[in-house]
Each structure stands twice: as C-alpha cells, then as structure tokens.
XYZ file of C-alpha atoms in Angstrom:
275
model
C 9.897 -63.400 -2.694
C 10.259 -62.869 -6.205
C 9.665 -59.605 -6.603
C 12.613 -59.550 -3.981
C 14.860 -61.439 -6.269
C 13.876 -59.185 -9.230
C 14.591 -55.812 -7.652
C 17.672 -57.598 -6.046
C 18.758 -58.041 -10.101
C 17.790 -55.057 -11.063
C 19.685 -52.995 -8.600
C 22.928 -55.066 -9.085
C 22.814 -54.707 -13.261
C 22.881 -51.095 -12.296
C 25.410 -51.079 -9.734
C 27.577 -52.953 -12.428
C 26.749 -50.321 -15.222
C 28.046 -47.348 -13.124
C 30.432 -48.961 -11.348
C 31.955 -51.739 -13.282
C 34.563 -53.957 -11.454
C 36.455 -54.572 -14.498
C 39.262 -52.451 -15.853
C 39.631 -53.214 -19.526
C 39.049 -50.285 -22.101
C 36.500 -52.461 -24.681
C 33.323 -50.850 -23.552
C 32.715 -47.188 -22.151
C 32.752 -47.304 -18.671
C 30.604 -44.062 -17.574
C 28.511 -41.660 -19.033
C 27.469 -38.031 -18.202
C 24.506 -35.995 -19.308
C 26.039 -33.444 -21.841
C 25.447 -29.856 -21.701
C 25.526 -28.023 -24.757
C 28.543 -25.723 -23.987
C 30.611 -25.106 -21.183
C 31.840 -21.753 -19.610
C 35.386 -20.232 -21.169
C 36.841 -19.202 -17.845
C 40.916 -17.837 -18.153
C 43.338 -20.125 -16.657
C 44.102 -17.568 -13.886
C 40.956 -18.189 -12.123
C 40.422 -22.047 -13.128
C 43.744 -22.432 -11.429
C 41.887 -21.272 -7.739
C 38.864 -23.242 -8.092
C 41.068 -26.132 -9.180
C 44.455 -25.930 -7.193
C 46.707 -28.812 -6.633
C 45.443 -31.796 -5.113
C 42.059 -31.223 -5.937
C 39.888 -34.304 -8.050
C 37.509 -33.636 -10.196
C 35.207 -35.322 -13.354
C 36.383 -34.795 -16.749
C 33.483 -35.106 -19.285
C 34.199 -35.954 -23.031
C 32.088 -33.416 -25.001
C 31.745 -35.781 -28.069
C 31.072 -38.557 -26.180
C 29.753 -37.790 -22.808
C 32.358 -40.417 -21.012
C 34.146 -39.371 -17.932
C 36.646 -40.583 -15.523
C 37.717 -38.892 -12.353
C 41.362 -37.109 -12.117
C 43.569 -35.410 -9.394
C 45.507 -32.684 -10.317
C 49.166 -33.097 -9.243
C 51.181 -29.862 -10.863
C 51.132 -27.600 -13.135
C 51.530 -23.642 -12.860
C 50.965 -22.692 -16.988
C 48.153 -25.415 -17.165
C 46.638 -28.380 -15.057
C 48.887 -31.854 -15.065
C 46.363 -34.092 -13.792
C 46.804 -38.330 -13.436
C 43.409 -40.696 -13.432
C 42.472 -41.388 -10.414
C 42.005 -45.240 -10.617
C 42.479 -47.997 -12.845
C 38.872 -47.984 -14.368
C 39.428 -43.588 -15.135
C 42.418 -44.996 -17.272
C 40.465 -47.458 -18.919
C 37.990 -44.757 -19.931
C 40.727 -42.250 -21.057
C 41.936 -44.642 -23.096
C 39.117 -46.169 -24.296
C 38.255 -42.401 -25.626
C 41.437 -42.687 -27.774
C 40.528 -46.206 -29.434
C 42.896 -47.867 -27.112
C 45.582 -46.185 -27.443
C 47.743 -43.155 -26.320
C 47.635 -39.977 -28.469
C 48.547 -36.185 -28.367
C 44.988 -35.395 -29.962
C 43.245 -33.039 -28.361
C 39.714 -33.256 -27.178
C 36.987 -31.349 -26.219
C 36.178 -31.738 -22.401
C 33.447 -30.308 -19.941
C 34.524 -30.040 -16.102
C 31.715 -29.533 -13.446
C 32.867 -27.828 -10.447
C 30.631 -25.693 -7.958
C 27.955 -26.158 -10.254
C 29.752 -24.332 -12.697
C 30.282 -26.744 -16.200
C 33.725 -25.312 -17.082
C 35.377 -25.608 -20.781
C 38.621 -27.458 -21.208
C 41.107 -29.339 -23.839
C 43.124 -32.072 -23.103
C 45.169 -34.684 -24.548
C 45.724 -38.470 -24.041
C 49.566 -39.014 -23.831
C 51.279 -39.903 -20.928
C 54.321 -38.184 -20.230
C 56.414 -37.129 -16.816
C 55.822 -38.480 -13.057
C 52.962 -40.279 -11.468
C 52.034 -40.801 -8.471
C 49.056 -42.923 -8.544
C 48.505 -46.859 -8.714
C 46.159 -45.886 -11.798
C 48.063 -48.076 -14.903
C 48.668 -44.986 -16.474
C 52.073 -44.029 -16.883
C 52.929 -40.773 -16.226
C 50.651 -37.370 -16.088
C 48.636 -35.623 -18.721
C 47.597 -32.190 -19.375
C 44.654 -29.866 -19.501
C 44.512 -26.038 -20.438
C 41.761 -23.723 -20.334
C 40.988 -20.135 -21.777
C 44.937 -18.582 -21.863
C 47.215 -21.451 -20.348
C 50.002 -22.397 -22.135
C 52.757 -24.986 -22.139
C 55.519 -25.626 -19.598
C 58.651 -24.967 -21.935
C 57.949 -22.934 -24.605
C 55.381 -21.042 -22.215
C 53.607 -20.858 -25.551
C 49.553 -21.005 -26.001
C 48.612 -24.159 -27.810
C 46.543 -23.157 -31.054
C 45.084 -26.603 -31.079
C 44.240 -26.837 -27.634
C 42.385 -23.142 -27.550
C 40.069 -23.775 -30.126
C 39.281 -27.380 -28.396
C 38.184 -25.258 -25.461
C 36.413 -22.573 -27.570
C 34.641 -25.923 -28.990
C 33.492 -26.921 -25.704
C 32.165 -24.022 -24.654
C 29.980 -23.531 -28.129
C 32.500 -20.277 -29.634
C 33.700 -21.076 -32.592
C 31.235 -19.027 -35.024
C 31.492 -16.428 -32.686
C 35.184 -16.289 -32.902
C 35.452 -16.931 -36.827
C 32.959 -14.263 -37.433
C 36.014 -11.730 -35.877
C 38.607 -13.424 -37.098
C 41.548 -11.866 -39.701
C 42.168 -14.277 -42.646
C 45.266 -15.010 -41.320
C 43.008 -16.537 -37.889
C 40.549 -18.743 -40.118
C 43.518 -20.296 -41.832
C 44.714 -21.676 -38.697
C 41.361 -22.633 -37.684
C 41.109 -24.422 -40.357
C 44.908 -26.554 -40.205
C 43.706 -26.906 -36.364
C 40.919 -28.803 -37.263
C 43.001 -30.572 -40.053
C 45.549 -31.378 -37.701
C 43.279 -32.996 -34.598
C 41.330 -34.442 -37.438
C 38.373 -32.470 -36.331
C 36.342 -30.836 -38.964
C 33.628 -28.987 -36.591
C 36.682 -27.013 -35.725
C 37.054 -25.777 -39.718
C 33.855 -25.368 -40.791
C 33.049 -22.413 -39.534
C 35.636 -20.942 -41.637
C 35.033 -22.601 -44.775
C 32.576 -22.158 -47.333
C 29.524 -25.246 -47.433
C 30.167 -26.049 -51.137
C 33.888 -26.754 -50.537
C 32.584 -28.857 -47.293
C 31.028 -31.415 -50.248
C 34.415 -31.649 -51.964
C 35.881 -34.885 -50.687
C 39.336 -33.675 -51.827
C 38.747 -30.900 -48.446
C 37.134 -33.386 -46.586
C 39.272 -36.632 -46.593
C 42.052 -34.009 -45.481
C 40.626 -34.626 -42.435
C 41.064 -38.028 -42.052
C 44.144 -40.278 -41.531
C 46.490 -37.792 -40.132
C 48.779 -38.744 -37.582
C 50.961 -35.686 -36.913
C 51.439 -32.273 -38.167
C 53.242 -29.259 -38.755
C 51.978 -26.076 -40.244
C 53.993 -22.462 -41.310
C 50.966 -19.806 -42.369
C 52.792 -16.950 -44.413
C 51.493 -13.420 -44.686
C 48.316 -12.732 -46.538
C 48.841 -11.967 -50.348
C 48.073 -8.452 -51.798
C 47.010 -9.647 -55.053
C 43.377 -8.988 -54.392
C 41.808 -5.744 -52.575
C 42.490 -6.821 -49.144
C 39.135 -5.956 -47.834
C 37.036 -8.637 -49.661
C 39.364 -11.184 -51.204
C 42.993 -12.638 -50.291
C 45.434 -15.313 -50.589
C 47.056 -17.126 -48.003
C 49.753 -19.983 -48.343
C 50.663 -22.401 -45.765
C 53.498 -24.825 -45.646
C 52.105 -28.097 -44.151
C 54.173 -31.116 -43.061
C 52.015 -34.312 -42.236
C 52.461 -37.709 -41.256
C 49.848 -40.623 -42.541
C 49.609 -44.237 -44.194
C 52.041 -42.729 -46.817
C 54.518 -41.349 -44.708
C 55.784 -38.002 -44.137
C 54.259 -35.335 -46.822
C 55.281 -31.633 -47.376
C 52.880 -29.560 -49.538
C 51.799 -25.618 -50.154
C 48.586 -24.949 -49.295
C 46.892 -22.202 -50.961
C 44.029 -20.632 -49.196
C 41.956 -18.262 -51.494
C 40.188 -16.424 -49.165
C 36.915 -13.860 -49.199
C 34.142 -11.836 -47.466
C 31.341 -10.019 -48.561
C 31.432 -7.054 -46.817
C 34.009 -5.262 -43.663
C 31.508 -7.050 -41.240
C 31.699 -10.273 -42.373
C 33.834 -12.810 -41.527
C 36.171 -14.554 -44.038
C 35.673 -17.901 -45.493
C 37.586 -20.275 -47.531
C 36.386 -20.517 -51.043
C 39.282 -22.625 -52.558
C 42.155 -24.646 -51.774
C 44.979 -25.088 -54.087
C 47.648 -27.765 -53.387
C-alpha cells in the first residue's frame, strides 16, 4: 500500500516537472539535453523540412530550455508564434521576463536532424494563437534574411554559426574588415563568445573590452574601410562609428580597431582598441 502511495508521488512530482500546469515565467519550465552544435543548413532547404503550419521544439543553446512553436509565415525567414501559454512563459522567461530583440542561439530537432537557428524575443505583427503572446516572432537560419530590407541580419548569422559550433572556423577566414563586425556583433547582443574568437586573450583580461559587453541596450555600428598605414598583410587599422544605448543614455564614439596576423594563413585578431 505504501509503496503504492510512494510511486503514486513520485510519478506525479514528475508529471508536474515536465508538464507544469502553471503559466508564470519565474522558473524554467522544460529542459532539453544539449548537443554540442547543431547543423548550418541554408534557409532554402530549412524552409521544406519546415513549411508553414508545421510545429516544432525550439531549444535554447545556452540554456537548454524549450517551448514548442508553429510556424505561421514567412518566405525570407520562419515567423513562428508559441504554441501555448506555458511555450510563452518559457520564451520569456529566457529573456528575464521581458521582451527583447536580442538574439539567441537556438537548436531545432527535426527528422533527427538537430538544426542551427537564431531567433529573437520581440513580438511584433499578427497572431493567431490563444498563447499570451502578442504577435509573431522570427527565426533565420544559414542565408535568410529580413522581410523589408530583404537584408541578411549580421547579428542573427553569427547566432546561428554559434549554434552550430563555427565561429573559429569562420574567424580563421575572415578579412579584418569580417572580425570587426564579429566583434560589434557580439558587443551588440551582449555576447562575448561571439568576439572572442577574433580578439586577442590578453585584451579579453582588460575590463575596459570586457564591460563593453555588458549593459547595452541597443546599437548601431558604421565599420569604415581598413587603414593603409601598416603593410596590409600583417597589421591594419580599422575605425568604427558606434551608437549605443545604456544606463547613460544614448553614446556615439570611434572605435579604433588595431588589427594583426602573423602570417597570410592566419586569421586576424584584435590587439588594441582605441576609443
């Protein structure tokens, strides 16, 4: 009898931990066994295995969180709503409560194939759904790009080259010009895995670089053409006009990158900042 009782327990506490009845966004709701990396598939053929209507897990790389989604539009990239009320509370709860434009990392299993995305946490547009979440939001893959500007999203590419474990790969090919916006990606989403590649490990220990990564709420960035000062093959300067919103307001400054490489094999890193 009460071993009965104490299995009877057991199973519900588990029952409740996977499928909680309650919908606020305190506690993380579900959790999925990360991969290391996920599979950079173009847009073009994520958009057949994931065509309209379709619902599918979306897997927080940093945190291993999901929620369930259905995609509802989208021809340049996937609009997608949360399915229910608890796959809101878990989006949000992903964005400390609150709605954001930050990208993030994401995993998507489909056809036992883990698949490498970037999304962000704002609604905007129509819904459909009885899900408390106002609107859609989006997710791009390898290539997509936005519905006006038709543009590919900087910050949302390397999120996906993140989640599917590329970004040494593509900073060891990358012109100066490339690192440079690595770099104001990560500074921009706040996400310094994104930059380090790119940057040299002594300047990682300079809190000057690394509380640049902290407390940014929105930004704009204009990289100018690489200086000829030095010999272009091993050393080079690169300004970039930033704009930034945080506790102090809006901020305009001139970043100076001072770039270098050791050989025509190498890739470049970022030895110095000037502001």
């Amino acid at each position: 009898m009460w071993n009965k009782i104490r299995i009877g327990v057991l199973l519900t506490a588990c029952l409740s931990f996977f499928f909680p009845l309650t919908t606020e966004a305190k506690e993380p709701l579900t959790y999925f066994p990360i991969v290391k990396k996920g599979e950079v598939l173009e847009w073009e053929k994520v958009n057949k295995l994931l065509p309209k209507g379709a619902t599918f897990k979306v897997v927080d790389l940093e945190t291993g969180f999901y929620f369930q989604v259905q995609r509802r539009a989208g021809n340049k990239h996937a609009d997608v709503q949360p399915l229910t009320r608890d796959d809101t509370a878990v989006l949000k709860h992903l964005y400390n409560d609150k709605w954001s434009w930050n990208r993030r990392a994401i995993l998507i299993p489909v056809n036992g194939r883990m698949l490498a995305g970037s999304m962000h946490g704002m609604p905007h547009g129509a819904g459909a759904l009885e899900n408390g979440f106002p609107g859609h939001f989006c997710i791009h893959f390898l290539g997509s790009s936005t519905h006006r500007s038709r543009n590919i999203d900087p910050s949302h590419q390397f999120m996906i080259l993140k989640a599917g474990g590329q970004l040494t790969k593509y900073a060891a090919g990358a012109s100066a010009k490339q690192a440079v916006s690595m770099f104001l990606v990560g500074m921009k989403q706040q996400d310094i895995k994104i930059a380090m590649p790119v940057v040299n490990k002594a300047l990682l220990k300079d809190p000057t670089i690394t509380k640049l990564f902290k407390g940014i709420t929105s930004m704009q960035y204009d990289i100018r053409s690489p200086s000829t000062r030095y010999p272009p093959v091993v050393r080079t300067e690169i300004r970039a006009r930033v704009k930034k919103y945080d506790d102090s307001g809006l901020q305009t400054d001139t970043l100076t990158f001072l770039m270098e490489r050791k050989s025509m094999t190498d890739g470049w890193k970022i030895i110095k900042i000037r502001f």
